[in-house]
CSV table of C-alpha atoms in Angstrom, one decimal:
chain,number,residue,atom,x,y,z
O,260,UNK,CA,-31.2,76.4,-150.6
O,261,UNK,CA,-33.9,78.9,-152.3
O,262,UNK,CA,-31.5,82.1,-153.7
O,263,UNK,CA,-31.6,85.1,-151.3
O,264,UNK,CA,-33.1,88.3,-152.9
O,265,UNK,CA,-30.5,90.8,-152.1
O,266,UNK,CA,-31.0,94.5,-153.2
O,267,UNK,CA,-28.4,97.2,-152.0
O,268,UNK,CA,-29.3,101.3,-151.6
O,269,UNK,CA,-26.9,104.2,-152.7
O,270,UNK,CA,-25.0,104.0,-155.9
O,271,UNK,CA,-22.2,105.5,-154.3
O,272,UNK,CA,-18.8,105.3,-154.1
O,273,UNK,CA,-19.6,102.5,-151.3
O,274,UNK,CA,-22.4,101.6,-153.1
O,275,UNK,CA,-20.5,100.4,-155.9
O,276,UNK,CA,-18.1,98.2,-154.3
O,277,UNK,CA,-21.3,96.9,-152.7
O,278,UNK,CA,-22.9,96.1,-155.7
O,279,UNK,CA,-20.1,94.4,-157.3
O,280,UNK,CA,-18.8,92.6,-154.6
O,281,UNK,CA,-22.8,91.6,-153.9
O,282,UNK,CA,-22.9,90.4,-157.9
O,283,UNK,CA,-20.8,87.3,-157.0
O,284,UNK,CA,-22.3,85.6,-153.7
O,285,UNK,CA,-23.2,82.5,-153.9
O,286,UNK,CA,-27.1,81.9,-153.8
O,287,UNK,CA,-27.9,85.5,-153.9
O,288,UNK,CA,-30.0,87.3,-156.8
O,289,UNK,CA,-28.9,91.0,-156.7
O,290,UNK,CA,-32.6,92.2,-157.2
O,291,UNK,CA,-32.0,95.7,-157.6
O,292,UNK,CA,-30.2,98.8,-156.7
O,293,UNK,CA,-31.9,101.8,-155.7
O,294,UNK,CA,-30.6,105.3,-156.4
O,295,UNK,CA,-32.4,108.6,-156.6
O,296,UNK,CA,-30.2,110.3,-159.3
O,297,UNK,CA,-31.2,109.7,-162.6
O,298,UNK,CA,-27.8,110.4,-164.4
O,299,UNK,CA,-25.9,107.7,-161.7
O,300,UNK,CA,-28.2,105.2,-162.2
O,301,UNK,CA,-27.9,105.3,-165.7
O,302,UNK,CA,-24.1,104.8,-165.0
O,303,UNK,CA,-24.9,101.7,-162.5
O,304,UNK,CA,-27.0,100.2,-165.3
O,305,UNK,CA,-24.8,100.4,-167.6
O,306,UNK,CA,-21.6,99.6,-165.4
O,307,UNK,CA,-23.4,96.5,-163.7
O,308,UNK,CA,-26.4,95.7,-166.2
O,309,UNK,CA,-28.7,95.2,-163.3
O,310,UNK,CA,-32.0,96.6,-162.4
O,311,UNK,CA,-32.0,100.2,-160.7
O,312,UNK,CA,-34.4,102.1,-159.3
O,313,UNK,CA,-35.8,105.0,-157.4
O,314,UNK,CA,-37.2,104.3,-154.4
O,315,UNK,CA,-36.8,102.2,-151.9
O,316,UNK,CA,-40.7,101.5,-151.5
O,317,UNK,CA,-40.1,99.7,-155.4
O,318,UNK,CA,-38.8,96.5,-153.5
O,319,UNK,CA,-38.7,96.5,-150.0
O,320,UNK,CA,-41.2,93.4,-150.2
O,321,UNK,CA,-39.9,92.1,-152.9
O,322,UNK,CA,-36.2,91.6,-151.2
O,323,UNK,CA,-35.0,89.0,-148.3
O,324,UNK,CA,-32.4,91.3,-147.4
O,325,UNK,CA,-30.5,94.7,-148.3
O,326,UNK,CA,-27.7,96.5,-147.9
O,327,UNK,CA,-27.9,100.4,-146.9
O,328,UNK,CA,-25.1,102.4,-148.4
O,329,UNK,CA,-26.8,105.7,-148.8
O,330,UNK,CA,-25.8,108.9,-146.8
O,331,UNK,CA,-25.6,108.9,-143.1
O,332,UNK,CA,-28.6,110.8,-142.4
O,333,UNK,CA,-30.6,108.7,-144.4
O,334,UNK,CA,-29.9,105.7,-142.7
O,335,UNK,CA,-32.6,105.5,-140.1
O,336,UNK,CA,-35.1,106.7,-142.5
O,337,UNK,CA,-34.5,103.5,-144.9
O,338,UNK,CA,-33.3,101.0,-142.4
O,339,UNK,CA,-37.0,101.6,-140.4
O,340,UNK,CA,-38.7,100.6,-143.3
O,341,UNK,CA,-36.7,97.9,-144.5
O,342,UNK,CA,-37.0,96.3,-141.0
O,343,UNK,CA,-40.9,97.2,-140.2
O,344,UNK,CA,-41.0,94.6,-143.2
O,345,UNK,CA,-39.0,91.8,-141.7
O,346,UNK,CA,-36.2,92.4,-144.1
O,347,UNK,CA,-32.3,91.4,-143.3
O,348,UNK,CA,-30.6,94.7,-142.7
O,349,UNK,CA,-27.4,95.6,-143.2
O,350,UNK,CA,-26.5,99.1,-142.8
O,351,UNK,CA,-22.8,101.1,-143.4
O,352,UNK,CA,-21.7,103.0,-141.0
O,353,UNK,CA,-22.3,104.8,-138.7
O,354,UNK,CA,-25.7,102.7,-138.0
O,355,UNK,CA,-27.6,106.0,-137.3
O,356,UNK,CA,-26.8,109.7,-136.1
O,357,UNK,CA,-27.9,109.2,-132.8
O,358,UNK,CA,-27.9,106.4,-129.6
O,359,UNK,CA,-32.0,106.6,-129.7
O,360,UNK,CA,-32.2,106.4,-133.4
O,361,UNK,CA,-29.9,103.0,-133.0
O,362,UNK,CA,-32.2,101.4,-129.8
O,363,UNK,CA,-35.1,102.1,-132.0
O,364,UNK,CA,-33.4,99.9,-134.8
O,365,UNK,CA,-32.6,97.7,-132.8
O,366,UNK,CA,-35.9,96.9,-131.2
O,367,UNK,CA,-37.5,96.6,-134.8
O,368,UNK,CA,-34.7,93.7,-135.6
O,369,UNK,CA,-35.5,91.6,-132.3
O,370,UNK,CA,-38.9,92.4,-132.8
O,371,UNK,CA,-38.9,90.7,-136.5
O,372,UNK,CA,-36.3,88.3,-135.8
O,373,UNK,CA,-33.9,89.6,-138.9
O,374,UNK,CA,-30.3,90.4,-138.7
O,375,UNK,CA,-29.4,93.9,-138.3
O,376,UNK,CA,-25.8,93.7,-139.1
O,377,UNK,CA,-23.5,97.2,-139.3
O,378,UNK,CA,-20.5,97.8,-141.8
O,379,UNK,CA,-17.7,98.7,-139.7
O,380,UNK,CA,-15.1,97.1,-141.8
O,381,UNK,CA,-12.2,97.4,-140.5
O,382,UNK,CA,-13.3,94.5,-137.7
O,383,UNK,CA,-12.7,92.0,-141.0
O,384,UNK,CA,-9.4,94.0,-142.1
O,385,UNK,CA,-7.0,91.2,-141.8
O,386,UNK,CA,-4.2,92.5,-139.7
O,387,UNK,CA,-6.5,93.9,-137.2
O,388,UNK,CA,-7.9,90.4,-137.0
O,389,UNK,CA,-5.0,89.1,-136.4
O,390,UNK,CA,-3.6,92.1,-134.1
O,391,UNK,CA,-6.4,90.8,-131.5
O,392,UNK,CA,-5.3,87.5,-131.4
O,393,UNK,CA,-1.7,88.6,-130.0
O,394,UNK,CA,-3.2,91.1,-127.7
O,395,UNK,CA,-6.5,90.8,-127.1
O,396,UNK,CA,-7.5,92.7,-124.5
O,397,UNK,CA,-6.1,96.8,-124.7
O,398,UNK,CA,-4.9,98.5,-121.7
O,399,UNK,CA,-4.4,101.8,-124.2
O,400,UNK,CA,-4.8,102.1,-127.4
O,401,UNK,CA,-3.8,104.9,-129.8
O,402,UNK,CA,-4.8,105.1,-133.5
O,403,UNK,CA,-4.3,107.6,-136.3
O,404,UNK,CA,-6.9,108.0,-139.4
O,405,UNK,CA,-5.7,110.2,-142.0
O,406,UNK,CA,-7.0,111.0,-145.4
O,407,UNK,CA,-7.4,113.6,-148.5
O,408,UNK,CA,-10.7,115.4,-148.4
O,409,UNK,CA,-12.9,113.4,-150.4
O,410,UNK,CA,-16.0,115.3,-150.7
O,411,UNK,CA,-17.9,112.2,-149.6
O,412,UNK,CA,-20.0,111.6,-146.4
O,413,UNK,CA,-19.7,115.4,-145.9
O,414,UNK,CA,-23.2,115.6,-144.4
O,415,UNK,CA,-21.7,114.2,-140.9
O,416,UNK,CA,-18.0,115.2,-139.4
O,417,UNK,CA,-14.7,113.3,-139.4
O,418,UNK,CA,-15.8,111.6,-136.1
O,419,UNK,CA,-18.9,110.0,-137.5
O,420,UNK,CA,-17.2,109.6,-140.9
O,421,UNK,CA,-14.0,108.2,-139.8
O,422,UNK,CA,-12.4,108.3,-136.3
O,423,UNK,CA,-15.9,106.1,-135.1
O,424,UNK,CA,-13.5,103.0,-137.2
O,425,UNK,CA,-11.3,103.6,-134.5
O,426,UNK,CA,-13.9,103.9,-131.5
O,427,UNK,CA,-15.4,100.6,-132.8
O,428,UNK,CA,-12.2,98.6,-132.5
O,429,UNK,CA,-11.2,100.1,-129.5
O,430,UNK,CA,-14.8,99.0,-128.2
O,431,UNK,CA,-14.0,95.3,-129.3
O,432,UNK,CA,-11.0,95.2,-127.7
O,433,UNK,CA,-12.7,96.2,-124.4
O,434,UNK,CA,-16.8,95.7,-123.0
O,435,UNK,CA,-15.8,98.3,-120.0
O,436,UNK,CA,-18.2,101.3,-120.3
O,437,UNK,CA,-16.9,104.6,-120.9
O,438,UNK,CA,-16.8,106.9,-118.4
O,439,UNK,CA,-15.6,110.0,-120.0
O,440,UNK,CA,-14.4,111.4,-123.1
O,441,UNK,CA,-12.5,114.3,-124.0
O,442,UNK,CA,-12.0,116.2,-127.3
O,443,UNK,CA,-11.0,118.8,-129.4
O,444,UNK,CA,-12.0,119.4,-133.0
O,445,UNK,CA,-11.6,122.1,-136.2
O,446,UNK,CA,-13.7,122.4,-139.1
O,447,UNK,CA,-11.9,123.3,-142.5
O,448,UNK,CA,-14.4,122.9,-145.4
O,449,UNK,CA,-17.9,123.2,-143.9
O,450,UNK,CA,-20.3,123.1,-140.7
O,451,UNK,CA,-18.7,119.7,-139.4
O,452,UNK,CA,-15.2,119.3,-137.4
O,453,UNK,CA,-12.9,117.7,-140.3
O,454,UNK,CA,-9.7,117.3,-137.7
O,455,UNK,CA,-10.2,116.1,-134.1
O,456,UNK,CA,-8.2,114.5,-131.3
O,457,UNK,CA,-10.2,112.4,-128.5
O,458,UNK,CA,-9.1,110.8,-125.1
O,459,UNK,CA,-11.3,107.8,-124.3
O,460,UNK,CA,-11.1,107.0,-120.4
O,461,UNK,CA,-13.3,103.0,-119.5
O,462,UNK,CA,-14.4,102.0,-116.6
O,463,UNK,CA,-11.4,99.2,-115.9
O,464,UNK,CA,-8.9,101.7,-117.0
O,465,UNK,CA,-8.6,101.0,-120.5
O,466,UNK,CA,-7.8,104.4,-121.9
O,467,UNK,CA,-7.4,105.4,-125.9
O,468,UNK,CA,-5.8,108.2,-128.0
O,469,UNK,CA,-7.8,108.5,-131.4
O,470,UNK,CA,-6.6,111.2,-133.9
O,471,UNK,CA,-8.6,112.1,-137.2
O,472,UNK,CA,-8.4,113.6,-139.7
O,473,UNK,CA,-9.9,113.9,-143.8
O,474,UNK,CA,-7.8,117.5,-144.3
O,475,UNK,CA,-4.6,115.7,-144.4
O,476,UNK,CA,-1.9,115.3,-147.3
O,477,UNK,CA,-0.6,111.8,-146.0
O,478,UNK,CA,-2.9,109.1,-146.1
O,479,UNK,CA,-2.6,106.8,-142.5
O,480,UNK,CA,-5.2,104.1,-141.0
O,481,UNK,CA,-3.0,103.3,-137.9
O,482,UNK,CA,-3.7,101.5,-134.6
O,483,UNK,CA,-1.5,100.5,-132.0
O,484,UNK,CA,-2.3,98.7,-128.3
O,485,UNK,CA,-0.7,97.6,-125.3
O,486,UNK,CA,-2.3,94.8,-122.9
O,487,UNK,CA,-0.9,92.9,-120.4
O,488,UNK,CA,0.7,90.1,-122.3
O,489,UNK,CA,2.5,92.6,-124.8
O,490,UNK,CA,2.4,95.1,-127.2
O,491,UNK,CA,1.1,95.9,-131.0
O,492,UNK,CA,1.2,98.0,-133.8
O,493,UNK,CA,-0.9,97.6,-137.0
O,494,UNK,CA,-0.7,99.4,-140.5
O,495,UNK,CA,-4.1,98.9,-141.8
O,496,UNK,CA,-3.3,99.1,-144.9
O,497,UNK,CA,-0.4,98.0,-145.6
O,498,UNK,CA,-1.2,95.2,-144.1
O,499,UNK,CA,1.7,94.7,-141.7
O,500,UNK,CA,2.0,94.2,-138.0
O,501,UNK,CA,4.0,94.5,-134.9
O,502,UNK,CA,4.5,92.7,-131.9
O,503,UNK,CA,6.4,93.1,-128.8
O,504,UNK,CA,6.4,89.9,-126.4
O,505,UNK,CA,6.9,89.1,-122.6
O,506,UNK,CA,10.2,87.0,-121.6
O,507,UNK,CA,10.0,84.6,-118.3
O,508,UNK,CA,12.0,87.0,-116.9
O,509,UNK,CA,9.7,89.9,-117.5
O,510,UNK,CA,6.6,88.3,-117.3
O,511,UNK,CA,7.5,86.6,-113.6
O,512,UNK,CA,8.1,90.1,-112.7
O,513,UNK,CA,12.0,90.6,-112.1
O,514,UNK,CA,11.9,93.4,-114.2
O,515,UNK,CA,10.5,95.2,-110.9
O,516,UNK,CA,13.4,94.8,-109.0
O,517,UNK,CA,15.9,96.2,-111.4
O,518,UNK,CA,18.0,97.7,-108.5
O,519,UNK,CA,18.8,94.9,-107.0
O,520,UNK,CA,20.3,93.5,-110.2
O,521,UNK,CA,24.1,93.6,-110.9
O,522,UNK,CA,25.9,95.6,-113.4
O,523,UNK,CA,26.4,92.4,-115.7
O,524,UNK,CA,22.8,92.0,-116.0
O,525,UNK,CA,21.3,95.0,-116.9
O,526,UNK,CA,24.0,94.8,-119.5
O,527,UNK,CA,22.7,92.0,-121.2
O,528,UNK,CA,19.3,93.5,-120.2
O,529,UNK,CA,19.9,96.6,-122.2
O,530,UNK,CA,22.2,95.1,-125.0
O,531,UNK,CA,19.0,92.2,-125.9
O,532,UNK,CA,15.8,94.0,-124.7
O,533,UNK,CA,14.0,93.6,-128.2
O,534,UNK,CA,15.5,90.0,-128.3
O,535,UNK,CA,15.4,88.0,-125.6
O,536,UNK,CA,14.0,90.2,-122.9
O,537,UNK,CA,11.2,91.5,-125.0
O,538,UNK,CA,10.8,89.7,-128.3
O,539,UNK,CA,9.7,92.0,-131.5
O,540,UNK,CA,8.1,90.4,-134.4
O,541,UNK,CA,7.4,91.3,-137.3
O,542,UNK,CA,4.1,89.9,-139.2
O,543,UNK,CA,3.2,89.8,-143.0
O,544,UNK,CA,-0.5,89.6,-142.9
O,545,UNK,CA,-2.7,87.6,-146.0
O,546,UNK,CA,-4.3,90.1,-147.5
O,547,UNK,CA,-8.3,89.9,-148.1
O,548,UNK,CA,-11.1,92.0,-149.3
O,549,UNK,CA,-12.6,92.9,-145.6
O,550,UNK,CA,-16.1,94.0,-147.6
O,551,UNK,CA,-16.6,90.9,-149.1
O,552,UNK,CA,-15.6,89.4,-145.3
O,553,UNK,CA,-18.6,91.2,-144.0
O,554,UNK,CA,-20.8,90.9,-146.8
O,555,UNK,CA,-20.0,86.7,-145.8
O,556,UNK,CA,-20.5,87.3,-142.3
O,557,UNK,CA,-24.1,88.6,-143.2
O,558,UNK,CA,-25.1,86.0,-144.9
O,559,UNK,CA,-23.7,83.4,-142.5
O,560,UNK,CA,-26.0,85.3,-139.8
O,561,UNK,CA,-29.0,85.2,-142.1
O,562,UNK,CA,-28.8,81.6,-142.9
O,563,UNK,CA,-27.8,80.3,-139.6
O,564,UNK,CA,-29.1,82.4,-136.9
O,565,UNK,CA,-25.9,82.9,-136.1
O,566,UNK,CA,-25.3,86.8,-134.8
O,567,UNK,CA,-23.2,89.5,-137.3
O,568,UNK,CA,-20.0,90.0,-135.7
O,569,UNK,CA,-20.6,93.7,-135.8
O,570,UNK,CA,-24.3,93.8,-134.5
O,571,UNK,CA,-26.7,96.5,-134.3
O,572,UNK,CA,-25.8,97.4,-130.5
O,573,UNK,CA,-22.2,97.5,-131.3
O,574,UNK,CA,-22.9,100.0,-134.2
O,575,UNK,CA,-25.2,101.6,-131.3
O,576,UNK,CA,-22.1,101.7,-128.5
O,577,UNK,CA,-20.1,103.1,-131.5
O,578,UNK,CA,-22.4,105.7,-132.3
O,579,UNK,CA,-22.9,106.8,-128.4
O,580,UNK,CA,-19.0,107.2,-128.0
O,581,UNK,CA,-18.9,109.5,-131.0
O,582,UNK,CA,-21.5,111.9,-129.9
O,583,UNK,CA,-20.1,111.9,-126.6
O,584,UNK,CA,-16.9,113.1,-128.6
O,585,UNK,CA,-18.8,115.7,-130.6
O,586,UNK,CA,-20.5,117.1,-127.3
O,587,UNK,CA,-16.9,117.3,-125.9
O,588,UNK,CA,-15.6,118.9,-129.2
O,589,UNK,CA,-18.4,122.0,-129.1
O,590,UNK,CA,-17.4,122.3,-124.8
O,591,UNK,CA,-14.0,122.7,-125.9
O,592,UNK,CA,-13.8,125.8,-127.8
O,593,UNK,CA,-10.9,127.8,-129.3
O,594,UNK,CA,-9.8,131.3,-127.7
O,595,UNK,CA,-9.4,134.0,-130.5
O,596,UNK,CA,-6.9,136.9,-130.2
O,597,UNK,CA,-8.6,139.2,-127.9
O,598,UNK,CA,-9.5,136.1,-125.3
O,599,UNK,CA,-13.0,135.9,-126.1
O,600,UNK,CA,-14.1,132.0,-126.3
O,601,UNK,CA,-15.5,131.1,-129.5
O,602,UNK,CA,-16.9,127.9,-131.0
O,603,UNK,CA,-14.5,125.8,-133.3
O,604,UNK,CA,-16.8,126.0,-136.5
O,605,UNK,CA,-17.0,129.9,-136.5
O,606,UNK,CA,-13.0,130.0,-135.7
O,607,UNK,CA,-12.7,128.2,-139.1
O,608,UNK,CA,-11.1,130.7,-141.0
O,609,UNK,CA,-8.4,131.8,-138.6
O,610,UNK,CA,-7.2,129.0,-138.0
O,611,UNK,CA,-7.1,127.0,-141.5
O,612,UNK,CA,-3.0,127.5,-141.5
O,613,UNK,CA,-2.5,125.6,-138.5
O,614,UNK,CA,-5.2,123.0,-139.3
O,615,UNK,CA,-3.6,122.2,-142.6
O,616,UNK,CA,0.1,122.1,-140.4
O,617,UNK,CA,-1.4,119.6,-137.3
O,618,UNK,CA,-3.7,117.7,-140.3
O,619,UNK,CA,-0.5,116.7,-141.9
């Protein structure tokens, strides 16, 4: 098999891990990095000893395949050309800013016949992975992302940045449509919501809490479900899972006609429920490095024809949800002192106190 020419773009933080990570695939030649800023790719080059340059036009037909890493609002930009070309695309996420930005990405992969593969990771975190195999289907689903700010992606909001991880799972976990979204949002540091709570409502019922927020003082990336065969609660990373179970006798539906039961039995009901009646587990999960999963899965995709398990209109349904969530956030505005209605962004100020309090 002839070595696939890889080359990733963005010497980032993400870019970094990328590039390592990318340095020890099998049958893949790291071609080059592109990076715009002199003084950081001088610190890739001499970090990696690898080839960097400064523009993307330097190899984009030189490469089989790439992975985009740069800033969010560069991404359809860079993926457009990359793809016009016929190259393998892999792009971080959020795919793009916008739904039409994504549909137009998409068409230029199917027209091309290349993978367009997006890097919503935590599908290939191990205990979400096996989260969905005990419940696989989510009834509602809750999740809570948390972080200090880190003074990266700050050119998009904590919905694009962070809680779309979150919209993205929920998505996997159900194909039903959404049918309406409601949210409420702050913005702490600059023009962009950095806190924001959304309720997801899907066509077969499915309904999800997402909290976010990258103003907080406690680090959290939790998600929790419950589906019709039982209940689950993941620490992303920690690595560690819950499970709650259905007995016979709650699963052939006795537990409806708990007044007809005698004293005794709602005794032993009560004095077992997580044993017997409803089984609790609790799961170690195998930890694994979920960018190196992905970087796999794109290969697998390019070689075999096989398609990315996080494809280009999954990124695009992603990407939908959150600026339905945005649009929601700037409906939704805060009432200041005096009862006038003003937007969250220019309530920024006056509010920071309580931000920082709910953030935490």
């Amino acid at each position: 098999m002839n070595s696939l020419r890889l080359a990733v773009i963005g010497g980032g933080h993400l870019g970094k891990i990328h590039v390592r990570l990318a340095r020890e695939l099998p049958d893949v030649e790291l071609l080059a990095v592109v990076e715009p800023d002199a003084a950081a790719a001088r610190r890739l080059e001499d970090e990696f000893n690898c080839r960097v340059v400064d523009d993307v036009a330097a190899i984009e037909r030189a490469v089989d395949a790439a992975i985009i890493a740069a800033p969010t609002q560069t991404h359809f930009q860079i993926a457009t050309g990359l793809l016009s070309k016929g190259v393998h695309t892999f792009v971080e996420k959020p795919i793009t800013t916008t739904a039409p930005q994504a549909d137009h990405l998409i068409h230029l992969a199917e027209r091309n016949h290349v993978v367009l593969q997006v890097g919503h990771v935590e599908r290939f975190n191990p205990a979400f992975e096996q989260a969905a195999r005990e419940v696989p289907v989510a009834r509602f689903f809750e999740a809570t992302r948390a972080s200090v700010y880190t003074f990266r992606s700050t050119d998009v909001g904590v919905v694009h940045d962070m809680m779309i991880h979150d919209i993205d799972l929920v998505c996997s976990l159900t194909r039903s449509p959404l049918v309406d979204a409601r949210a409420t949002g702050v913005a702490v540091f600059g023009p962009h919501e950095d806190i924001a709570e959304a309720r997801l409502e899907f066509a077969d019922g499915t309904v999800a809490s997402l909290r976010a927020s990258r103003c907080s003082f406690q680090a959290a990336r939790q998600v929790a479900w419950y589906g019709e065969k039982g209940y689950v609660s993941a620490d992303l990373a920690a690595g560690r899972l819950q499970t709650v179970g259905l007995s016979p006798l709650v699963d052939l539906g006795s537990h409806r006609n708990v007044e007809a039961l005698g004293s005794e039995p709602c005794t032993a009901i009560r004095e077992d429920l997580f044993g017997s009646v409803l089984p609790r587990k609790t799961h170690e999960v195998k930890p694994q490095n979920a960018i190196a999963a992905e970087q796999r899965d794109f290969l697998q995709a390019i070689r075999t024809g096989q398609p990315p398990r996080v494809s280009g209109r999954d990124g695009r349904r992603a990407v939908s949800i959150a600026q339905a969530v945005v649009e929601s956030i700037n409906e939704h505005r805060w009432a200041d002192g005096s009862g006038h209605r003003v937007g969250a962004q220019t309530q920024r100020l006056s509010i920071l106190p309580a931000a920082l309090r709910y953030a935490g």
